[in-house]
mmCIF file of N, CA and C in Angstrom:
data_model
loop_
_atom_site.group_PDB
_atom_site.id
_atom_site.type_symbol
_atom_site.label_atom_id
_atom_site.label_comp_id
_atom_site.label_asym_id
_atom_site.label_seq_id
_atom_site.Cartn_x
_atom_site.Cartn_y
_atom_site.Cartn_z
ATOM 1 N N ILE A 1 -4.321 8.305 -8.729
ATOM 2 C CA ILE A 1 -3.987 6.900 -9.197
ATOM 3 C C ILE A 1 -3.089 6.787 -10.212
ATOM 4 N N TYR A 2 -3.315 7.417 -11.250
ATOM 5 C CA TYR A 2 -2.341 7.678 -12.435
ATOM 6 C C TYR A 2 -0.930 8.024 -12.121
ATOM 7 N N GLY A 3 -0.664 9.007 -11.129
ATOM 8 C CA GLY A 3 0.670 9.183 -10.691
ATOM 9 C C GLY A 3 1.392 7.840 -10.065
ATOM 10 N N GLU A 4 0.423 7.120 -9.482
ATOM 11 C CA GLU A 4 0.842 6.047 -8.604
ATOM 12 C C GLU A 4 1.459 4.913 -9.897
ATOM 13 N N VAL A 5 0.417 4.877 -10.782
ATOM 14 C CA VAL A 5 0.889 4.048 -11.948
ATOM 15 C C VAL A 5 2.072 4.089 -12.412
ATOM 16 N N GLY A 6 2.356 5.485 -12.470
ATOM 17 C CA GLY A 6 3.773 5.804 -13.242
ATOM 18 C C GLY A 6 5.101 5.609 -12.114
ATOM 19 N N GLN A 7 4.564 5.101 -10.818
ATOM 20 C CA GLN A 7 5.856 4.627 -10.245
ATOM 21 C C GLN A 7 5.959 3.199 -10.353
ATOM 22 N N LEU A 8 5.202 2.411 -11.228
ATOM 23 C CA LEU A 8 5.480 1.106 -11.337
ATOM 24 C C LEU A 8 6.444 0.588 -12.191
ATOM 25 N N ASP A 9 6.907 -0.601 -12.536
ATOM 26 C CA ASP A 9 8.068 -0.977 -13.340
ATOM 27 C C ASP A 9 7.326 -0.802 -14.769
ATOM 28 N N PRO A 10 8.143 -0.297 -15.894
ATOM 29 C CA PRO A 10 7.624 -0.171 -17.056
ATOM 30 C C PRO A 10 6.656 -1.468 -17.481
ATOM 31 N N ILE A 11 7.147 -2.682 -17.166
ATOM 32 C CA ILE A 11 6.226 -3.919 -17.822
ATOM 33 C C ILE A 11 4.927 -4.014 -17.036
ATOM 34 N N GLU A 12 5.022 -3.599 -15.853
ATOM 35 C CA GLU A 12 3.718 -3.672 -15.160
ATOM 36 C C GLU A 12 2.838 -2.457 -15.585
ATOM 37 N N GLN A 13 3.548 -1.396 -15.870
ATOM 38 C CA GLN A 13 2.678 -0.336 -16.684
ATOM 39 C C GLN A 13 1.923 -0.836 -17.860
ATOM 40 N N GLN A 14 2.854 -1.403 -18.721
ATOM 41 C CA GLN A 14 2.364 -1.935 -19.939
ATOM 42 C C GLN A 14 1.203 -2.871 -19.788
ATOM 43 N N VAL A 15 1.573 -4.046 -18.732
ATOM 44 C CA VAL A 15 0.337 -4.891 -18.374
ATOM 45 C C VAL A 15 -1.091 -4.188 -18.221
ATOM 46 N N LEU A 16 -0.924 -3.336 -17.327
ATOM 47 C CA LEU A 16 -2.073 -2.628 -16.916
ATOM 48 C C LEU A 16 -2.773 -1.835 -17.871
ATOM 49 N N ASP A 17 -1.903 -1.083 -18.872
ATOM 50 C CA ASP A 17 -2.490 -0.400 -19.919
ATOM 51 C C ASP A 17 -2.958 -1.492 -20.912
ATOM 52 N N LEU A 18 -2.635 -2.601 -21.211
ATOM 53 C CA LEU A 18 -3.259 -3.430 -22.218
ATOM 54 C C LEU A 18 -4.478 -4.149 -21.662
ATOM 55 N N ARG A 19 -4.208 -4.445 -20.427
ATOM 56 C CA ARG A 19 -5.552 -5.000 -19.744
ATOM 57 C C ARG A 19 -6.587 -4.255 -19.361
ATOM 58 N N PHE A 20 -6.292 -2.998 -19.137
ATOM 59 C CA PHE A 20 -7.435 -2.232 -18.370
ATOM 60 C C PHE A 20 -7.862 -0.726 -18.869
ATOM 61 N N ARG A 21 -6.722 -0.025 -19.420
ATOM 62 C CA ARG A 21 -6.644 1.432 -19.785
ATOM 63 C C ARG A 21 -7.010 1.745 -20.796
ATOM 64 N N GLN A 22 -7.063 0.945 -21.766
ATOM 65 C CA GLN A 22 -7.140 1.184 -23.269
ATOM 66 C C GLN A 22 -8.632 1.043 -23.682
ATOM 67 N N ASP A 23 -9.082 1.806 -24.806
ATOM 68 C CA ASP A 23 -10.693 1.488 -25.178
ATOM 69 C C ASP A 23 -11.080 0.340 -25.290
ATOM 70 N N ASP A 24 -10.238 -0.640 -25.784
ATOM 71 C CA ASP A 24 -10.445 -2.016 -26.177
ATOM 72 C C ASP A 24 -9.540 -2.883 -25.260
ATOM 73 N N PRO A 25 -9.739 -3.277 -23.976
ATOM 74 C CA PRO A 25 -8.775 -4.087 -23.132
ATOM 75 C C PRO A 25 -8.708 -5.520 -23.826
ATOM 76 N N LEU A 26 -7.318 -5.887 -23.775
ATOM 77 C CA LEU A 26 -7.243 -7.225 -24.120
ATOM 78 C C LEU A 26 -7.405 -8.190 -23.382
ATOM 79 N N SER A 27 -7.690 -9.256 -23.684
ATOM 80 C CA SER A 27 -7.880 -10.559 -22.590
ATOM 81 C C SER A 27 -6.418 -10.810 -22.288
ATOM 82 N N LEU A 28 -6.341 -11.824 -21.085
ATOM 83 C CA LEU A 28 -5.222 -12.284 -20.677
ATOM 84 C C LEU A 28 -4.164 -12.781 -21.751
ATOM 85 N N ALA A 29 -4.869 -13.522 -22.549
ATOM 86 C CA ALA A 29 -4.126 -14.461 -23.574
ATOM 87 C C ALA A 29 -3.553 -13.435 -24.714
ATOM 88 N N ARG A 30 -4.642 -12.288 -25.205
ATOM 89 C CA ARG A 30 -3.965 -11.292 -26.109
ATOM 90 C C ARG A 30 -2.814 -10.577 -25.544
ATOM 91 N N ALA A 31 -3.155 -10.298 -24.346
ATOM 92 C CA ALA A 31 -2.131 -9.319 -23.535
ATOM 93 C C ALA A 31 -0.696 -10.083 -23.584
ATOM 94 N N ALA A 32 -0.812 -11.351 -23.450
ATOM 95 C CA ALA A 32 0.513 -12.102 -23.185
ATOM 96 C C ALA A 32 1.149 -12.237 -24.581
ATOM 97 N N ASP A 33 0.246 -12.481 -25.594
ATOM 98 C CA ASP A 33 0.935 -12.585 -26.902
ATOM 99 C C ASP A 33 1.490 -11.422 -27.342
ATOM 100 N N SER A 34 0.891 -10.190 -27.231
ATOM 101 C CA SER A 34 1.354 -8.912 -27.610
ATOM 102 C C SER A 34 2.568 -8.767 -26.900
ATOM 103 N N LEU A 35 2.838 -9.219 -25.475
ATOM 104 C CA LEU A 35 4.015 -8.878 -24.782
ATOM 105 C C LEU A 35 5.295 -10.079 -25.006
ATOM 106 N N GLY A 36 4.721 -10.873 -25.580
ATOM 107 C CA GLY A 36 5.640 -12.196 -25.758
ATOM 108 C C GLY A 36 5.863 -12.889 -24.626
ATOM 109 N N LEU A 37 5.077 -12.792 -23.798
ATOM 110 C CA LEU A 37 5.117 -13.620 -22.394
ATOM 111 C C LEU A 37 3.988 -14.714 -22.307
ATOM 112 N N THR A 38 4.250 -15.481 -21.250
ATOM 113 C CA THR A 38 2.957 -16.502 -21.033
ATOM 114 C C THR A 38 2.028 -15.671 -20.369
ATOM 115 N N LYS A 39 0.718 -16.460 -20.336
ATOM 116 C CA LYS A 39 -0.579 -15.724 -19.762
ATOM 117 C C LYS A 39 -0.178 -15.880 -18.179
ATOM 118 N N GLU A 40 0.565 -16.688 -17.634
ATOM 119 C CA GLU A 40 0.941 -16.762 -16.275
ATOM 120 C C GLU A 40 1.880 -15.828 -15.802
ATOM 121 N N LYS A 41 2.853 -15.396 -16.656
ATOM 122 C CA LYS A 41 3.701 -14.137 -16.285
ATOM 123 C C LYS A 41 2.949 -12.876 -16.354
ATOM 124 N N VAL A 42 1.916 -12.772 -17.277
ATOM 125 C CA VAL A 42 1.111 -11.602 -17.367
ATOM 126 C C VAL A 42 0.396 -11.536 -16.116
ATOM 127 N N GLN A 43 -0.243 -12.584 -15.778
ATOM 128 C CA GLN A 43 -0.913 -12.669 -14.624
ATOM 129 C C GLN A 43 -0.357 -12.208 -13.326
ATOM 130 N N ARG A 44 0.900 -12.808 -13.206
ATOM 131 C CA ARG A 44 1.732 -12.473 -12.004
ATOM 132 C C ARG A 44 2.131 -11.267 -12.124
ATOM 133 N N LEU A 45 2.356 -10.537 -13.218
ATOM 134 C CA LEU A 45 2.859 -9.024 -13.156
ATOM 135 C C LEU A 45 1.515 -8.266 -12.764
ATOM 136 N N GLU A 46 0.396 -8.559 -13.331
ATOM 137 C CA GLU A 46 -0.757 -7.769 -13.033
ATOM 138 C C GLU A 46 -0.957 -7.898 -11.649
ATOM 139 N N ARG A 47 -0.996 -9.113 -10.956
ATOM 140 C CA ARG A 47 -0.986 -9.145 -9.411
ATOM 141 C C ARG A 47 -0.182 -8.311 -8.656
ATOM 142 N N GLN A 48 1.134 -8.481 -9.207
ATOM 143 C CA GLN A 48 2.357 -7.732 -8.419
ATOM 144 C C GLN A 48 2.220 -6.027 -8.596
ATOM 145 N N ALA A 49 1.447 -5.577 -9.716
ATOM 146 C CA ALA A 49 1.152 -3.994 -9.704
ATOM 147 C C ALA A 49 -0.032 -3.839 -9.119
ATOM 148 N N PHE A 50 -0.914 -4.407 -8.906
ATOM 149 C CA PHE A 50 -2.158 -4.288 -8.123
ATOM 150 C C PHE A 50 -1.599 -4.262 -6.603
ATOM 151 N N HIS A 51 -0.859 -5.196 -6.166
ATOM 152 C CA HIS A 51 -0.107 -5.268 -5.086
ATOM 153 C C HIS A 51 0.411 -4.059 -4.549
ATOM 154 N N LYS A 52 1.377 -3.472 -5.402
ATOM 155 C CA LYS A 52 2.101 -2.375 -5.391
ATOM 156 C C LYS A 52 1.115 -1.130 -5.186
ATOM 157 N N LEU A 53 0.208 -0.985 -6.006
ATOM 158 C CA LEU A 53 -0.746 0.299 -6.098
ATOM 159 C C LEU A 53 -1.651 0.152 -4.675
ATOM 160 N N ARG A 54 -1.762 -1.007 -4.398
ATOM 161 C CA ARG A 54 -2.737 -1.098 -3.145
ATOM 162 C C ARG A 54 -2.217 -0.476 -1.846
ATOM 163 N N ARG A 55 -0.655 -1.084 -1.710
ATOM 164 C CA ARG A 55 0.185 -0.636 -0.740
ATOM 165 C C ARG A 55 0.376 1.021 -0.727
ATOM 166 N N ARG A 56 0.499 1.475 -1.987
ATOM 167 C CA ARG A 56 0.717 3.013 -1.852
ATOM 168 C C ARG A 56 -0.553 3.949 -1.837
ATOM 169 N N VAL A 57 -1.791 3.254 -2.283
ATOM 170 C CA VAL A 57 -2.776 4.077 -2.202
ATOM 171 C C VAL A 57 -3.841 3.987 -1.001
ATOM 172 N N GLU A 58 -3.536 2.661 -0.202
ATOM 173 C CA GLU A 58 -4.486 2.572 0.881
ATOM 174 C C GLU A 58 -4.056 3.542 2.083
ATOM 175 N N PRO A 59 -2.940 3.786 2.311
ATOM 176 C CA PRO A 59 -2.805 4.884 3.294
ATOM 177 C C PRO A 59 -3.396 6.244 3.022
ATOM 178 N N MET A 60 -3.745 6.583 1.781
ATOM 179 C CA MET A 60 -4.339 7.712 1.451
ATOM 180 C C MET A 60 -5.689 7.743 1.597
ATOM 181 N N LEU A 61 -6.130 6.725 1.723
ATOM 182 C CA LEU A 61 -7.783 6.288 1.815
ATOM 183 C C LEU A 61 -8.120 6.201 3.335
ATOM 184 N N GLU A 62 -7.401 5.990 4.232
ATOM 185 C CA GLU A 62 -7.692 5.920 5.662
ATOM 186 C C GLU A 62 -8.139 7.001 6.053
ATOM 187 N N PRO A 63 -9.226 7.194 6.925
ATOM 188 C CA PRO A 63 -9.601 8.329 7.391
ATOM 189 C C PRO A 63 -8.631 8.977 8.449
ATOM 190 N N GLN A 64 -8.473 10.135 8.622
ATOM 191 C CA GLN A 64 -7.566 10.713 9.675
ATOM 192 C C GLN A 64 -8.008 10.300 11.013
ATOM 193 N N ARG A 65 -7.077 9.783 11.694
ATOM 194 C CA ARG A 65 -7.034 9.309 12.936
ATOM 195 C C ARG A 65 -7.010 10.274 14.108
ATOM 196 N N ARG A 66 -8.109 10.530 14.939
ATOM 197 C CA ARG A 66 -8.063 11.677 15.938
ATOM 198 C C ARG A 66 -7.221 11.129 17.110
ATOM 199 N N PRO A 67 -6.511 11.925 17.712
ATOM 200 C CA PRO A 67 -5.851 11.449 18.896
ATOM 201 C C PRO A 67 -6.966 11.183 20.097
ATOM 202 N N ALA A 68 -6.556 10.152 20.867
ATOM 203 C CA ALA A 68 -7.441 9.877 21.910
ATOM 204 C C ALA A 68 -7.361 11.290 22.816
ATOM 205 N N CYS A 69 -8.487 11.261 23.523
ATOM 206 C CA CYS A 69 -8.443 12.328 24.490
ATOM 207 C C CYS A 69 -8.066 11.959 26.006
ATOM 208 N N SER A 70 -7.038 12.479 26.393
ATOM 209 C CA SER A 70 -6.453 12.107 27.300
ATOM 210 C C SER A 70 -6.925 12.673 28.840
ATOM 211 N N ALA A 71 -7.845 13.598 28.709
ATOM 212 C CA ALA A 71 -8.615 14.070 29.885
ATOM 213 C C ALA A 71 -9.358 13.025 30.715
ATOM 214 N N THR A 72 -9.233 13.007 32.000
ATOM 215 C CA THR A 72 -9.873 12.224 32.800
ATOM 216 C C THR A 72 -10.846 12.854 33.455
ATOM 217 N N ARG A 73 -12.099 12.383 34.051
ATOM 218 C CA ARG A 73 -13.232 12.996 34.690
ATOM 219 C C ARG A 73 -13.071 12.731 36.220
#
């Protein structure tokens, strides 16, 4: 996951770091103040980052699909 986070835009990485990865995560309001953004903008960036991560990680989590057996009886 950390490798995938590194593929995000720098501002998205910053938002996730402030909100979730630090020992003392910041509230939405404090993260917004820290970045000089509105709470709504931080929330949008957070949502956008999670969406990008989900799109990148979900294919890795899907079980290997087995080809259907084509033999007939």
